[in-house]
């Protein structure tokens, strides 16, 4: 394929006509060493620096965390705070693991998820405590009816304030981490982490106050207020806040895959998701006003079906990402960028895991094995991003930088292909084999396993330290003497 530097450069690369042209006519070769560093554009203003912005966000969240810590500790007392903290932390790992499992096809960066959790636990919780308290006091003063003020604050004020505060985290990532927010699953995961953080702080407050009430009443055991609060908030409904905010995340996720020309839809969908989140939250908070069985009725007839529906939609979206890989990547395989077996392997979570295992066990020592498995995992992530980018291009949901982003992803794939391509090809054969050992017993590679390495044009036998991949030195971008391979796709 000809050198891209010899081709006329376009100021605004257009999305290729995916059906009318061959891929090798619209894609340039992967950039050679020294030509593709993909560094951030240097700017002169300090406040536009990524380091400065990251530091400012971290400091702001830390300040919010200190303030919320002081407020919660003041309301619960030292002992109540410790009891609430110990009980509230129990569902957090389970919820985070569930959302991270959902994100396995194209894992988002941990920095976004940590920011989301911290925003929910610190910033959103602080806004909610201050705004809810102020609004409730104002209503009580204006109406001279504290009981009605508490009810109105819980059913009207709290859902609006809390869901808006949590939605701000999703909005910030949607606006400022747009490349990493590419679909419905991303919206669900970011919203889920944000709501998990918020629920964590709120549970500390509720459980700590319940413990303080038990100390005053002298109650203990299963009949205590703490036990009842724990059962309702931690056992029965740990998914309540994540469910509310996931509706907002769904709105942003559907907006992310909408065509750029549909501006009204891209704005209306997040707003609709936020309104649904507020409505469901208000119904949940006001369920006790529907009589003695109001809570159980809302829980059984609304919350559980809504949770089941959102769970099904999340899993369906995850499977859709795998189907996108199977549909979009064969075009790159036909152009020679991938082996014919890779689209099949990359669209199977079992084959992807097996490829990482194979790459790890083909190496001579643990350090090289871990680096090889990491290279395969990164290859799978870049391939997933490439398939998603191509799918969004079909629907007009990408901008004029489509060509540059596509070449960048292809370059990252090429840097890792000597390790990843043979492992994925072999994993594809193992997972497609229907023998009793493989199909029914879930064969996985083990440390002593040395499966034959597929090789042949255009891939050579994997070397212990292939060109362009230096263990301990990154991926050959800046290591002295390393040269990135120049791709020669098959015709």
PDB file of N, CA and C in Angstrom, residues 317-350:
ATOM      1  N   UNK A 317     -27.411  -4.652  25.081  1.00  0.00           N
ATOM      2  CA  UNK A 317     -26.461  -3.688  24.515  1.00  0.00           C
ATOM      3  C   UNK A 317     -25.060  -4.271  24.492  1.00  0.00           C
ATOM      4  N   UNK A 318     -24.710  -5.015  25.522  1.00  0.00           N
ATOM      5  CA  UNK A 318     -23.399  -5.670  25.562  1.00  0.00           C
ATOM      6  C   UNK A 318     -23.276  -6.688  24.431  1.00  0.00           C
ATOM      7  N   UNK A 319     -24.310  -7.492  24.222  1.00  0.00           N
ATOM      8  CA  UNK A 319     -24.283  -8.466  23.128  1.00  0.00           C
ATOM      9  C   UNK A 319     -24.264  -7.767  21.776  1.00  0.00           C
ATOM     10  N   UNK A 320     -24.897  -6.605  21.704  1.00  0.00           N
ATOM     11  CA  UNK A 320     -24.893  -5.861  20.444  1.00  0.00           C
ATOM     12  C   UNK A 320     -23.485  -5.400  20.089  1.00  0.00           C
ATOM     13  N   UNK A 321     -22.691  -5.041  21.091  1.00  0.00           N
ATOM     14  CA  UNK A 321     -21.311  -4.670  20.831  1.00  0.00           C
ATOM     15  C   UNK A 321     -20.546  -5.841  20.220  1.00  0.00           C
ATOM     16  N   UNK A 322     -20.795  -7.053  20.716  1.00  0.00           N
ATOM     17  CA  UNK A 322     -20.133  -8.232  20.149  1.00  0.00           C
ATOM     18  C   UNK A 322     -20.617  -8.489  18.723  1.00  0.00           C
ATOM     19  N   UNK A 323     -21.900  -8.296  18.475  1.00  0.00           N
ATOM     20  CA  UNK A 323     -22.404  -8.477  17.110  1.00  0.00           C
ATOM     21  C   UNK A 323     -21.828  -7.429  16.159  1.00  0.00           C
ATOM     22  N   UNK A 324     -21.569  -6.232  16.679  1.00  0.00           N
ATOM     23  CA  UNK A 324     -20.943  -5.201  15.850  1.00  0.00           C
ATOM     24  C   UNK A 324     -19.554  -5.622  15.418  1.00  0.00           C
ATOM     25  N   UNK A 325     -18.808  -6.261  16.302  1.00  0.00           N
ATOM     26  CA  UNK A 325     -17.480  -6.764  15.943  1.00  0.00           C
ATOM     27  C   UNK A 325     -17.572  -7.774  14.812  1.00  0.00           C
ATOM     28  N   UNK A 326     -18.514  -8.693  14.925  1.00  0.00           N
ATOM     29  CA  UNK A 326     -18.656  -9.716  13.891  1.00  0.00           C
ATOM     30  C   UNK A 326     -19.104  -9.122  12.566  1.00  0.00           C
ATOM     31  N   UNK A 327     -19.847  -8.011  12.597  1.00  0.00           N
ATOM     32  CA  UNK A 327     -20.366  -7.422  11.361  1.00  0.00           C
ATOM     33  C   UNK A 327     -19.374  -6.473  10.696  1.00  0.00           C
ATOM     34  N   UNK A 328     -18.590  -5.734  11.474  1.00  0.00           N
ATOM     35  CA  UNK A 328     -17.753  -4.672  10.917  1.00  0.00           C
ATOM     36  C   UNK A 328     -16.316  -5.092  10.641  1.00  0.00           C
ATOM     37  N   UNK A 329     -15.752  -5.975  11.450  1.00  0.00           N
ATOM     38  CA  UNK A 329     -14.336  -6.294  11.299  1.00  0.00           C
ATOM     39  C   UNK A 329     -13.986  -7.139  10.074  1.00  0.00           C
ATOM     40  N   UNK A 330     -14.896  -7.970   9.518  1.00  0.00           N
ATOM     41  CA  UNK A 330     -14.512  -8.708   8.307  1.00  0.00           C
ATOM     42  C   UNK A 330     -14.036  -7.817   7.166  1.00  0.00           C
ATOM     43  N   UNK A 331     -14.522  -6.577   7.092  1.00  0.00           N
ATOM     44  CA  UNK A 331     -14.042  -5.683   6.036  1.00  0.00           C
ATOM     45  C   UNK A 331     -12.558  -5.394   6.198  1.00  0.00           C
ATOM     46  N   UNK A 332     -12.102  -5.241   7.436  1.00  0.00           N
ATOM     47  CA  UNK A 332     -10.679  -5.014   7.674  1.00  0.00           C
ATOM     48  C   UNK A 332      -9.876  -6.290   7.447  1.00  0.00           C
ATOM     49  N   UNK A 333     -10.478  -7.431   7.749  1.00  0.00           N
ATOM     50  CA  UNK A 333      -9.802  -8.696   7.457  1.00  0.00           C
ATOM     51  C   UNK A 333      -9.649  -8.886   5.953  1.00  0.00           C
ATOM     52  N   UNK A 334     -10.664  -8.496   5.171  1.00  0.00           N
ATOM     53  CA  UNK A 334     -10.585  -8.631   3.717  1.00  0.00           C
ATOM     54  C   UNK A 334      -9.497  -7.744   3.135  1.00  0.00           C
ATOM     55  N   UNK A 335      -9.225  -6.612   3.797  1.00  0.00           N
ATOM     56  CA  UNK A 335      -8.182  -5.707   3.326  1.00  0.00           C
ATOM     57  C   UNK A 335      -6.806  -6.094   3.848  1.00  0.00           C
ATOM     58  N   UNK A 336      -6.720  -7.102   4.711  1.00  0.00           N
ATOM     59  CA  UNK A 336      -5.429  -7.569   5.185  1.00  0.00           C
ATOM     60  C   UNK A 336      -4.989  -7.028   6.513  1.00  0.00           C
ATOM     61  N   UNK A 337      -5.803  -6.227   7.172  1.00  0.00           N
ATOM     62  CA  UNK A 337      -5.404  -5.685   8.463  1.00  0.00           C
ATOM     63  C   UNK A 337      -5.562  -6.720   9.567  1.00  0.00           C
ATOM     64  N   UNK A 338      -6.479  -7.651   9.420  1.00  0.00           N
ATOM     65  CA  UNK A 338      -6.710  -8.706  10.404  1.00  0.00           C
ATOM     66  C   UNK A 338      -6.651 -10.048   9.701  1.00  0.00           C
ATOM     67  N   UNK A 339      -6.410 -11.106  10.467  1.00  0.00           N
ATOM     68  CA  UNK A 339      -6.505 -12.446   9.899  1.00  0.00           C
ATOM     69  C   UNK A 339      -7.980 -12.808   9.757  1.00  0.00           C
ATOM     70  N   UNK A 340      -8.307 -13.730   8.871  1.00  0.00           N
ATOM     71  CA  UNK A 340      -9.725 -14.069   8.670  1.00  0.00           C
ATOM     72  C   UNK A 340     -10.423 -14.569   9.929  1.00  0.00           C
ATOM     73  N   UNK A 341      -9.666 -15.188  10.849  1.00  0.00           N
ATOM     74  CA  UNK A 341     -10.299 -15.755  12.042  1.00  0.00           C
ATOM     75  C   UNK A 341     -10.535 -14.725  13.142  1.00  0.00           C
ATOM     76  N   UNK A 342      -9.893 -13.583  13.068  1.00  0.00           N
ATOM     77  CA  UNK A 342      -9.965 -12.626  14.176  1.00  0.00           C
ATOM     78  C   UNK A 342     -11.358 -12.057  14.403  1.00  0.00           C
ATOM     79  N   UNK A 343     -12.130 -11.672  13.389  1.00  0.00           N
ATOM     80  CA  UNK A 343     -13.472 -11.156  13.683  1.00  0.00           C
ATOM     81  C   UNK A 343     -14.316 -12.125  14.492  1.00  0.00           C
ATOM     82  N   UNK A 344     -14.206 -13.428  14.186  1.00  0.00           N
ATOM     83  CA  UNK A 344     -14.958 -14.430  14.943  1.00  0.00           C
ATOM     84  C   UNK A 344     -14.483 -14.500  16.378  1.00  0.00           C
ATOM     85  N   UNK A 345     -13.161 -14.501  16.572  1.00  0.00           N
ATOM     86  CA  UNK A 345     -12.618 -14.581  17.934  1.00  0.00           C
ATOM     87  C   UNK A 345     -12.955 -13.331  18.733  1.00  0.00           C
ATOM     88  N   UNK A 346     -12.843 -12.171  18.126  1.00  0.00           N
ATOM     89  CA  UNK A 346     -13.082 -10.925  18.848  1.00  0.00           C
ATOM     90  C   UNK A 346     -14.549 -10.732  19.209  1.00  0.00           C
ATOM     91  N   UNK A 347     -15.446 -11.411  18.523  1.00  0.00           N
ATOM     92  CA  UNK A 347     -16.870 -11.303  18.836  1.00  0.00           C
ATOM     93  C   UNK A 347     -17.329 -12.351  19.843  1.00  0.00           C
ATOM     94  N   UNK A 348     -16.388 -13.063  20.461  1.00  0.00           N
ATOM     95  CA  UNK A 348     -16.708 -14.067  21.475  1.00  0.00           C
ATOM     96  C   UNK A 348     -15.927 -13.751  22.740  1.00  0.00           C
ATOM     97  N   UNK A 349     -16.618 -13.533  23.853  1.00  0.00           N
ATOM     98  CA  UNK A 349     -15.929 -13.255  25.103  1.00  0.00           C
ATOM     99  C   UNK A 349     -15.095 -14.452  25.540  1.00  0.00           C
ATOM    100  N   UNK A 350     -15.551 -15.655  25.254  1.00  0.00           N
ATOM    101  CA  UNK A 350     -14.784 -16.853  25.611  1.00  0.00           C
ATOM    102  C   UNK A 350     -13.483 -16.915  24.826  1.00  0.00           C
TER     103      UNK A 350
END
